[in-house]
Coordinates of C-alpha atoms and ligand atoms in Angstrom, one line a residue:
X1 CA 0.0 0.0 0.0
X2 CA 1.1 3.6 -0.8
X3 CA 1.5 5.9 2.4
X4 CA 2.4 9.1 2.3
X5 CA 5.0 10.9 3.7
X6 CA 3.2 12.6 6.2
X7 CA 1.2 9.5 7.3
X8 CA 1.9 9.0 11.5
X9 CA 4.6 12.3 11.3
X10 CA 4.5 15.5 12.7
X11 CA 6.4 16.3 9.5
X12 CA 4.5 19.2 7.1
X13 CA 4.1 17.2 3.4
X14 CA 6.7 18.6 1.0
X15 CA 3.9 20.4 -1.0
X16 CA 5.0 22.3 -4.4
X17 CA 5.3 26.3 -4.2
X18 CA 2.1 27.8 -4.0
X19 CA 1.9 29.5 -7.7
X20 CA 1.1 32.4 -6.1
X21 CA 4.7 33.3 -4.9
X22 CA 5.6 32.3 -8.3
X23 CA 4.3 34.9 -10.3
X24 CA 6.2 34.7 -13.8
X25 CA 4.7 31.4 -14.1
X26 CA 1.4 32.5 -13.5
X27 CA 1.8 35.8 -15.8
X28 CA 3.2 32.6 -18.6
X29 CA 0.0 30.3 -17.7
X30 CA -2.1 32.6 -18.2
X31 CA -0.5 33.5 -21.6
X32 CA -1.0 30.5 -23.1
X33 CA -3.9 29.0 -21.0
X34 CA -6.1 28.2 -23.8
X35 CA -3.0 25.8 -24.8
X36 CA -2.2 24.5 -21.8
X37 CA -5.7 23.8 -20.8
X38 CA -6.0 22.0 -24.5
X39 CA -2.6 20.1 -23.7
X40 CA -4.1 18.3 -20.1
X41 CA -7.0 17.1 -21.7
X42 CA -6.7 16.9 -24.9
X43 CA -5.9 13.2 -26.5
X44 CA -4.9 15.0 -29.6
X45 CA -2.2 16.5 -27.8
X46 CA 1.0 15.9 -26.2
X47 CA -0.1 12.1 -26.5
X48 CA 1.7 9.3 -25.7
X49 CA 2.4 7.4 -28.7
X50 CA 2.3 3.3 -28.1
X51 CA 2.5 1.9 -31.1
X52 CA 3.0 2.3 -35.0
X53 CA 2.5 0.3 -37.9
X54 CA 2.7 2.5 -41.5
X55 CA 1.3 5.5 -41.0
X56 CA -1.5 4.0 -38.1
X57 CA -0.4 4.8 -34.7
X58 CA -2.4 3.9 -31.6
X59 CA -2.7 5.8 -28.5
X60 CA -4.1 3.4 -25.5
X61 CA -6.6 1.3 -27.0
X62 CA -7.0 3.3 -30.2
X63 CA -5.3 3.2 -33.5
X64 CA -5.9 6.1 -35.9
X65 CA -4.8 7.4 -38.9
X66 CA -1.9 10.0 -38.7
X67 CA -2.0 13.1 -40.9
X68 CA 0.3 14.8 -38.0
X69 CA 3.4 13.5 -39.4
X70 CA 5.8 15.5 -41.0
X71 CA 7.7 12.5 -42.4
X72 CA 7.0 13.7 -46.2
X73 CA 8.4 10.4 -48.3
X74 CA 7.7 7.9 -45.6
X75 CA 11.9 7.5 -44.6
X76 CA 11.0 6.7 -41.7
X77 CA 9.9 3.2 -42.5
X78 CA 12.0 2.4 -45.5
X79 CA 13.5 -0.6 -45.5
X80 CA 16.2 0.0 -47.9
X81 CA 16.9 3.3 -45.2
X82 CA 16.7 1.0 -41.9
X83 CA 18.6 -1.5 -43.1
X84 CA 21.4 0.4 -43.9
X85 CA 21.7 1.8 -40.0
X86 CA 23.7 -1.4 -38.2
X87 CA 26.5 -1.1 -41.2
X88 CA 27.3 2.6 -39.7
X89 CA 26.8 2.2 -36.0
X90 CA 29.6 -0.7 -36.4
X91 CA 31.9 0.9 -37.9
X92 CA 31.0 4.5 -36.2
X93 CA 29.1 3.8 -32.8
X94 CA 26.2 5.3 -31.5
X95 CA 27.2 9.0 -31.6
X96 CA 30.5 11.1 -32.8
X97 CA 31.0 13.4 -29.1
X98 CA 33.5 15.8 -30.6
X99 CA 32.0 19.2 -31.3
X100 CA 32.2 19.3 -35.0
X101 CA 35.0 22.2 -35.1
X102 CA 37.1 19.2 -33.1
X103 CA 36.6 16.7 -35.5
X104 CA 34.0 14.9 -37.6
X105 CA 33.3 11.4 -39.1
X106 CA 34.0 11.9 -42.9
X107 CA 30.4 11.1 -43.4
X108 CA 29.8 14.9 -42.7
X109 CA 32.2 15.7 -45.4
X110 CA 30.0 12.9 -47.8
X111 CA 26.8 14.6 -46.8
X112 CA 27.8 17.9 -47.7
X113 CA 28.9 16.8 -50.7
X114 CA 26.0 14.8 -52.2
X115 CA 23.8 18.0 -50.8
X116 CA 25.7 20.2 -52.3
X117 CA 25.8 18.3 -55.4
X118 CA 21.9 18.2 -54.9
X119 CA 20.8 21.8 -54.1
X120 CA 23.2 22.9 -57.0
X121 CA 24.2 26.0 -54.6
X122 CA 28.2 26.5 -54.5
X123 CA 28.9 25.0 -50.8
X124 CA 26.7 23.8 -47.8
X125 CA 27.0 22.9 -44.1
X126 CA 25.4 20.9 -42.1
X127 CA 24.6 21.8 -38.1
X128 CA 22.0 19.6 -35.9
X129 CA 18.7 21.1 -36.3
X130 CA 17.4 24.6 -38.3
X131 CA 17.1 26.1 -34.7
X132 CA 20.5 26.2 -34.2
X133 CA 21.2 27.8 -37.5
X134 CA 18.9 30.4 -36.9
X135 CA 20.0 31.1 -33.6
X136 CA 23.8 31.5 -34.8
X137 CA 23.7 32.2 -38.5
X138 CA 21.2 35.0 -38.3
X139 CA 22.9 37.5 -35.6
X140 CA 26.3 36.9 -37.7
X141 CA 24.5 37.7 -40.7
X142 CA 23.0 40.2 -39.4
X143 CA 25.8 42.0 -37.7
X144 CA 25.0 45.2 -36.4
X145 CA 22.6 45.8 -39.8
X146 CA 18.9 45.6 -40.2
X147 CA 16.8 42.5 -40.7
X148 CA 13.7 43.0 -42.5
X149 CA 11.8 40.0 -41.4
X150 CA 8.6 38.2 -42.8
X151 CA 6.1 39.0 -40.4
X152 CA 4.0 35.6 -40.6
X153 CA 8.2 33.8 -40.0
X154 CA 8.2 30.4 -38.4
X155 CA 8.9 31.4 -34.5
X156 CA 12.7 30.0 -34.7
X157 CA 13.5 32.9 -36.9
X158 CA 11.8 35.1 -35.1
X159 CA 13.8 34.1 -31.9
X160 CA 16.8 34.1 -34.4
X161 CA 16.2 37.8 -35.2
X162 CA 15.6 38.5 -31.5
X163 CA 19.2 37.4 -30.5
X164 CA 20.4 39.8 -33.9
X165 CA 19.1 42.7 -32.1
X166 CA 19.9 42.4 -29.1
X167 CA 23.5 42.3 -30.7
X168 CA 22.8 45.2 -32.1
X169 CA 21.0 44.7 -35.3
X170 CA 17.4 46.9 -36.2
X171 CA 14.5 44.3 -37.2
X172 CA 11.9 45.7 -39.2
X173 CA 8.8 43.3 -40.4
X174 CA 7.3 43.6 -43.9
X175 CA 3.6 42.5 -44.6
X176 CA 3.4 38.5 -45.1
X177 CA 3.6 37.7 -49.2
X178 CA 4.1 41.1 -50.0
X179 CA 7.6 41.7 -51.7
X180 CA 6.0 45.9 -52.6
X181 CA 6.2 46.0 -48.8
X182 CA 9.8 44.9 -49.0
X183 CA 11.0 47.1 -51.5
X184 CA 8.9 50.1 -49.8
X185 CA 10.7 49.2 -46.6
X186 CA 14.2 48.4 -47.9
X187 CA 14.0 51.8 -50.5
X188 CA 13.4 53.8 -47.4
X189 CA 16.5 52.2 -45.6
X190 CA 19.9 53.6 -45.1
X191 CA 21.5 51.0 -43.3
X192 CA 24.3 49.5 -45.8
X193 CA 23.4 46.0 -43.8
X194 CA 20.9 44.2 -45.3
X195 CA 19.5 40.7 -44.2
X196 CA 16.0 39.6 -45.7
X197 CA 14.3 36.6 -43.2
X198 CA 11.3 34.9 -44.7
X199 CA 10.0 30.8 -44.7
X200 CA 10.1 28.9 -48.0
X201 CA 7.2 26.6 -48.1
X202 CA 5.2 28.0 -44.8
X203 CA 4.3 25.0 -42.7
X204 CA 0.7 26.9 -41.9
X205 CA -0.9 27.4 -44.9
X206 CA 1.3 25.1 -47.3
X207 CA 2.2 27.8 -49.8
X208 CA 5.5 28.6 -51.3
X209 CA 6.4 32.3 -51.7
X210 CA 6.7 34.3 -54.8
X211 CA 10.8 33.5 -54.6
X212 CA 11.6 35.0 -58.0
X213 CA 9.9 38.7 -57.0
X214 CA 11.4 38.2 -53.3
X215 CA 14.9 37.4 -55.0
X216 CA 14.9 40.5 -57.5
X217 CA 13.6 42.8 -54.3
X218 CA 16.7 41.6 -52.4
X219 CA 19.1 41.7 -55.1
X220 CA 18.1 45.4 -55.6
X221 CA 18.7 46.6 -53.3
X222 CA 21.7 44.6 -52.2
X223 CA 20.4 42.7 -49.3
X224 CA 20.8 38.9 -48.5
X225 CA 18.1 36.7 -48.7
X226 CA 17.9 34.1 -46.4
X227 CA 14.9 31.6 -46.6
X228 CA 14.2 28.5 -44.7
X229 CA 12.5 25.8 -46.5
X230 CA 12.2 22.9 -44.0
X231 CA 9.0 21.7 -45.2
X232 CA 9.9 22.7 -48.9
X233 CA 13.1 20.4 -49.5
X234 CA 12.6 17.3 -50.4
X235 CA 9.3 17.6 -51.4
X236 CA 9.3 20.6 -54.3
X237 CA 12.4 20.8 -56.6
X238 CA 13.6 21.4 -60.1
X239 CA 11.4 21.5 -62.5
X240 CA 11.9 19.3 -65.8
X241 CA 9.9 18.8 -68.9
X242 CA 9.7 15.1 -67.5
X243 CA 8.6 15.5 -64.1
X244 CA 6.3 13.4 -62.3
X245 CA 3.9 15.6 -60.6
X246 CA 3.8 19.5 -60.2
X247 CA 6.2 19.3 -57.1
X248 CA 8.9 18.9 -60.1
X249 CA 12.0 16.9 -59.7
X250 CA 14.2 15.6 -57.2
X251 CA 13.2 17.4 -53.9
X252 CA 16.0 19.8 -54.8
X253 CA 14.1 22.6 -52.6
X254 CA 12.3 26.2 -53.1
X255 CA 15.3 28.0 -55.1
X256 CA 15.5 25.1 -57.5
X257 CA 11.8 25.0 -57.7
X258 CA 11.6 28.5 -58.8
X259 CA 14.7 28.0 -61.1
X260 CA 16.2 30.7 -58.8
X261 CA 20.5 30.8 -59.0
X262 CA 21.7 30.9 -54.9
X263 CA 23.4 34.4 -56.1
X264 CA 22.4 36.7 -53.0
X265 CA 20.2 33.5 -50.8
X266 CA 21.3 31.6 -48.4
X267 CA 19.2 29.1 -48.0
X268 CA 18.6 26.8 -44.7
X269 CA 17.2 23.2 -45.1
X270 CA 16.5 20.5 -42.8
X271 CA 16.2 16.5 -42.9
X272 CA 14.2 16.2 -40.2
X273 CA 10.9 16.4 -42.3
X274 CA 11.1 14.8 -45.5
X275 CA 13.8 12.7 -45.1
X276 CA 13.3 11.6 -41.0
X277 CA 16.8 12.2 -40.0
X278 CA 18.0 14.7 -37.7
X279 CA 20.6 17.2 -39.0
X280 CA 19.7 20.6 -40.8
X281 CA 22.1 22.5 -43.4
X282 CA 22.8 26.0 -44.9
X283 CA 23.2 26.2 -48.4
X284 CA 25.9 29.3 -48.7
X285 CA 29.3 30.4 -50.5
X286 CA 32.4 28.7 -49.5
X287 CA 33.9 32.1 -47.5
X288 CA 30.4 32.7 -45.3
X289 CA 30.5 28.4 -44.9
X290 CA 34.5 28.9 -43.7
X291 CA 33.1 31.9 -41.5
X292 CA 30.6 29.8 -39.9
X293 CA 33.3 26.9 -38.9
X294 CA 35.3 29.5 -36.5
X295 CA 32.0 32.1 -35.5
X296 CA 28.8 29.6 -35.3
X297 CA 28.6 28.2 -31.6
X298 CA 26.9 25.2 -33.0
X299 CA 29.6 24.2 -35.4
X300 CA 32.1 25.0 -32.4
X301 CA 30.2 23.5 -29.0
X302 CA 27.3 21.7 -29.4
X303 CA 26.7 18.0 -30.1
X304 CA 26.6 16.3 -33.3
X305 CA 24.1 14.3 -35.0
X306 CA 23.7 10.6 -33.5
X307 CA 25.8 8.5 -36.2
X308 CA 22.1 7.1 -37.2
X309 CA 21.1 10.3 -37.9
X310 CA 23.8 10.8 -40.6
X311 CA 23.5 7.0 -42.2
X312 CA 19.3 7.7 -42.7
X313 CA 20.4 11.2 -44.3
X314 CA 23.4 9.6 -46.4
X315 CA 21.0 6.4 -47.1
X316 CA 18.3 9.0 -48.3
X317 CA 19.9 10.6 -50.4
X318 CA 20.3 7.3 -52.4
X319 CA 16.4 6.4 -52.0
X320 CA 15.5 10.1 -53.0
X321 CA 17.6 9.9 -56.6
X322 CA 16.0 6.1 -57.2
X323 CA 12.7 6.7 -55.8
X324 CA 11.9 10.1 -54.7
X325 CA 10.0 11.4 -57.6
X326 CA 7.9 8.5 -57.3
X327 CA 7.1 8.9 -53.8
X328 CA 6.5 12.8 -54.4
X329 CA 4.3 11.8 -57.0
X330 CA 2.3 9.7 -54.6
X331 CA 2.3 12.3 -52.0
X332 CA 1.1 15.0 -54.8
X333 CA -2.2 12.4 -55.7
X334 CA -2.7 12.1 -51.9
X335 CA -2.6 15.6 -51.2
X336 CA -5.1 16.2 -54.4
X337 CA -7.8 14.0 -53.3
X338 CA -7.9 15.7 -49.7
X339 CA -7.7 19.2 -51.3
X340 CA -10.6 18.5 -54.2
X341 CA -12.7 17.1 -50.9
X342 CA -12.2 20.1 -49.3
X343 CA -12.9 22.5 -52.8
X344 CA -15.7 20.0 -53.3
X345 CA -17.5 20.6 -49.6
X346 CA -16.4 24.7 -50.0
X347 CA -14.5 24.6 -47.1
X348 CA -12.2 26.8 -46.6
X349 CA -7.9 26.3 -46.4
X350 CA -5.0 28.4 -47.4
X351 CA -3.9 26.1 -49.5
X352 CA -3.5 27.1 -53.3
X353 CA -0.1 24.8 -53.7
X354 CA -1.1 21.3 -53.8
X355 CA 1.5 20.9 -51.7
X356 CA 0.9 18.3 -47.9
X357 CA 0.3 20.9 -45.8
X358 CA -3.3 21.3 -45.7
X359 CA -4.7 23.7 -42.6
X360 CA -8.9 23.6 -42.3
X361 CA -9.8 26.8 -39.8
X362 CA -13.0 26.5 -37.4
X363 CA -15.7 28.5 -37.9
X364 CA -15.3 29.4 -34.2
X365 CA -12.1 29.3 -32.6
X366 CA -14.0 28.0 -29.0
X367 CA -14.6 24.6 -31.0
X368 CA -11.3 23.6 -31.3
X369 CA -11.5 21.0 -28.3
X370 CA -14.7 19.6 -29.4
X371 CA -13.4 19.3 -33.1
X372 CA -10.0 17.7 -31.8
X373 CA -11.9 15.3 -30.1
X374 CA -14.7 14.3 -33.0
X375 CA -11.8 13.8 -34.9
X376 CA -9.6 11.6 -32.4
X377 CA -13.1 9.4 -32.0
X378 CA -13.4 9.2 -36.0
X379 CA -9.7 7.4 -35.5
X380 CA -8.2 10.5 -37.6
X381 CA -4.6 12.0 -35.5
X382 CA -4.0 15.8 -37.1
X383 CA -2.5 18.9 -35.4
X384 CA -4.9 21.1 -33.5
X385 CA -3.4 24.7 -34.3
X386 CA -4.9 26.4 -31.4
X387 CA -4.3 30.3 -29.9
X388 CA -1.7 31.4 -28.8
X389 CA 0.8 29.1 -31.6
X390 CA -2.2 31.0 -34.6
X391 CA -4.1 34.0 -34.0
X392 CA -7.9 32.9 -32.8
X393 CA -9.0 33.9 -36.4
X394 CA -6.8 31.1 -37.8
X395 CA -7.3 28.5 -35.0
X396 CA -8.5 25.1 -36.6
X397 CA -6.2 21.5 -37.3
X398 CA -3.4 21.0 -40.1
X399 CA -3.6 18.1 -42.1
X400 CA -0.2 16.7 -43.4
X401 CA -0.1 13.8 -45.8
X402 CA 2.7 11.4 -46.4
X403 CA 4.1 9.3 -49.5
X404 CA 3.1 6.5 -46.6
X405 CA -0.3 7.0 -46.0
X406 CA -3.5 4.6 -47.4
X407 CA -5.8 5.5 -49.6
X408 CA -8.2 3.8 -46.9
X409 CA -6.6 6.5 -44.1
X410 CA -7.6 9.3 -46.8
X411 CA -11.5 7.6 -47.2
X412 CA -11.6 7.6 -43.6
X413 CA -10.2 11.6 -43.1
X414 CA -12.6 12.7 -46.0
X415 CA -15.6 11.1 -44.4
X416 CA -14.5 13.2 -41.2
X417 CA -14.1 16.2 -42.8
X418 CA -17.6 15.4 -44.4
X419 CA -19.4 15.3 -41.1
X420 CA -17.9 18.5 -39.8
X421 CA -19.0 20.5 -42.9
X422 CA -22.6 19.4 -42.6
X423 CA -22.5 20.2 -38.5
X424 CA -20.9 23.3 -39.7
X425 CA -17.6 23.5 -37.9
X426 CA -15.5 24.3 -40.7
X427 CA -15.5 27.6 -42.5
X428 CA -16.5 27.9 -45.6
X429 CA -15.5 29.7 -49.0
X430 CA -16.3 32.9 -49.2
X431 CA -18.4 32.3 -52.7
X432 CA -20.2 29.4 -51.0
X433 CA -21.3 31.8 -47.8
X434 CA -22.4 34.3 -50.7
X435 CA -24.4 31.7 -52.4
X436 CA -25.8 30.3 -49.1
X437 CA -26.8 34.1 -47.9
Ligands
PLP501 C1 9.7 26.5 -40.9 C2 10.4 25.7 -39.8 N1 11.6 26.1 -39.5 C3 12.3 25.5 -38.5 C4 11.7 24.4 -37.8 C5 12.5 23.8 -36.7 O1 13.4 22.8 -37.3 P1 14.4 22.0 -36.5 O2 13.7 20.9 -35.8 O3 15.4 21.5 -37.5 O4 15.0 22.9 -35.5 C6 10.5 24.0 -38.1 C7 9.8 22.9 -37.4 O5 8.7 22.8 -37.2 C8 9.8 24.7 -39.2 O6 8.5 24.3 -39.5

């Protein structure tokens, strides 16, 4: 039997502080309480994860179908992929513990190589995750110049821009998708120093920015462009008269896609999305890449990748040039038949690409819970996108499809999404609201 501590003691229980003499983490609850109440109840979020077989994953008793994953061309389970892993670990280990400006395993040297090979940029390097690029890359980019920052920016350059300044650098925010607003802001600049911040494929509403008006903007007016594109590489690339599916060819990311040159971007890439590994690179000259090796505290002090981490990206590489346009293709029909559902029931998304990244918003934000959980009981696993991480006006669930999902798990998420038009939870077009009124 469990006693406590106090049982038959004179002792007072150890009892947590009282929040109340903790007030910065009240001021933070209260912040993101919607959140946080969402997270302790919610099964849709921060779940436990027991089991997973394809792209079915069951939490407790339940298996459902995951459209949460960002695991783009299904790496994670490929056989050719996992069987590759023991060869490495024997002749590596588990994990490389110098920092990588001690030393590193010549796979590093390999993977830039092949990436640099595949990106067609003049030089890359690779550093754990995208977070610690931002965090180190942008303030030494940045200097003591301006940053003129896309104002809908995934958080991590946000935070990236936040170290910048306070180093020094200004940060000035230009209207989301709107390279006029650039060039307005950047023709009324005098700062010499001039570092453009902005997402590739946004991983809210699945779009891909106009890169070819952004890059001519920049260019201009002789600022660097530096764009991340985690959930872009891997999944858009070249285009070719030959090409599989509108994504185009080869997964070669956004500046291929828009048959953009890397003069003036930098561009920062990860493989923890589409190709389920976790390393992240920067695609930049040779002279800013030697820079980095001496001035970037993540090349200098922190970590490395776990040595599986660099065989799934190496062994990826080799799927993506045998199979990847393939698997792209498949994701591409995937992602068509959710988005013609969706244009079929005149529901609402962001979404003009095609691409997997397909957010629904609520009609009213105060349904996400209910929503989340008519969902979970239909056996259909998404992310809930609820205030503060979008503003209440965007609050609904992200979809994500995979090269590894069913067509059965995409019967079964269209049949969802069915039921919650016709209880009208999802927001509809604005031409179908028209037509209804
Ligand atoms: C646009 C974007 N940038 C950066 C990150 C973070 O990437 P990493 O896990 O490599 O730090 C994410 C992850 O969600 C992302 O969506």
């Amino acid at each position: 039997m469990r006693t406590t501590e106090t049982e038959g003691s004179a002792r007072p229980r150890a009892t947590a502080p009282a929040l109340s003499r903790r007030p910065w983490l009240e001021h933070w609850l209260s912040t993101v309480s919607d959140l946080s109440e969402l997270k302790a109840s919610h099964p849709m979020m921060d779940a436990v994860i027991d089991e997973v077989d394809g792209r079915m994953i069951r939490i407790g008793d339940r298996w459902l179908a995951d459209f949460a994953s960002c695991n783009y061309l299904g790496f994670d389970l490929d056989r050719e992929i996992l069987e590759s892993i023991p060869a490495f670990l024997e002749d590596w280990g588990t994990h490389p513990s110098w920092s990588r400006l001690l030393g590193s395993p010549v796979l590093y040297e390999e993977i830039e190589d092949r990436l640099t090979g595949l990106l067609g940029s003049e030089d890359s390097l690779v550093l754990p995750t995208i977070t610690h690029i931002h965090m180190s890359v942008i303030p030494l980019l940045a200097a003591s110049g301006t940053i003129f920052l896309d104002s809908r920016a995934h958080k991590t350059i946000y935070d990236g821009c936040q170290i910048a300044k306070a180093r020094g650098a200004a940060v000035r925010r230009f209207r989301f998708e709107d390279p006029d607003h650039l060039d307005q802001l950047l023709s009324q600049e005098r700062d010499p120093t001039r570092l453009v911040c902005m997402d590739g494929v946004n991983s809210m509403t699945g779009n891909a920015p106009d890169l070819v008006a952004f890059a001519e903007v920049a260019r201009r007016h002789g600022a660097l462009l530096y764009v991340d594109d985690a959930h872009g590489f891997g999944v858009i690339g070249e285009r070719s008269p030959g090409e599989s599916c509108p994504y185009g060819a080869r997964g070669n990311g956004i500046v291929r896609h828009a048959g953009e040159s890397y003069e003036n971007i930098v561009l920062v890439g990860g493989f923890s999305k589409a190709y389920s590994s976790l390393l992240a690179f920067i695609a930049c000259p040779s002279d800013v890449k030697d820079l980095l090796k001496v001035a970037a505290p993540p090349y200098l002090y922190s970590g490395p990748s776990p040595v599986a981490s660099l065989a799934t990206v190496l062994s990826g590489f080799g799927v993506n040039e045998k199979r990847g346009d393939a698997l792209r293709s498949n994701l591409w029909r995937l992602s068509d038949r959710v988005l013609t559902a969706l244009r079929r029931l005149g529901v609402e998304t962001p979404n003009r690409s095609g691409l997997p990244i397909i957010e629904v918003p609520l009609r009213d934000h105060g349904r996400i819970d209910a929503v989340g959980r008519f969902l979970f009981d239909r056996g259909v696993y998404v992310t809930l996108a609820a205030y503060p991480l979008v503003p209440k006006d965007e609050v609904g669930f992200r979809i994500q499809l995979t090269a590894l999902n069913t067509d059965d798990e995409v019967d079964t998420l269209i049949a969802a999404l069915e039921e919650l038009t016709a209880g009208e939870e999802l927001r509809l077009r604005e031409q179908e609201l028209e037509e209804a009124a």
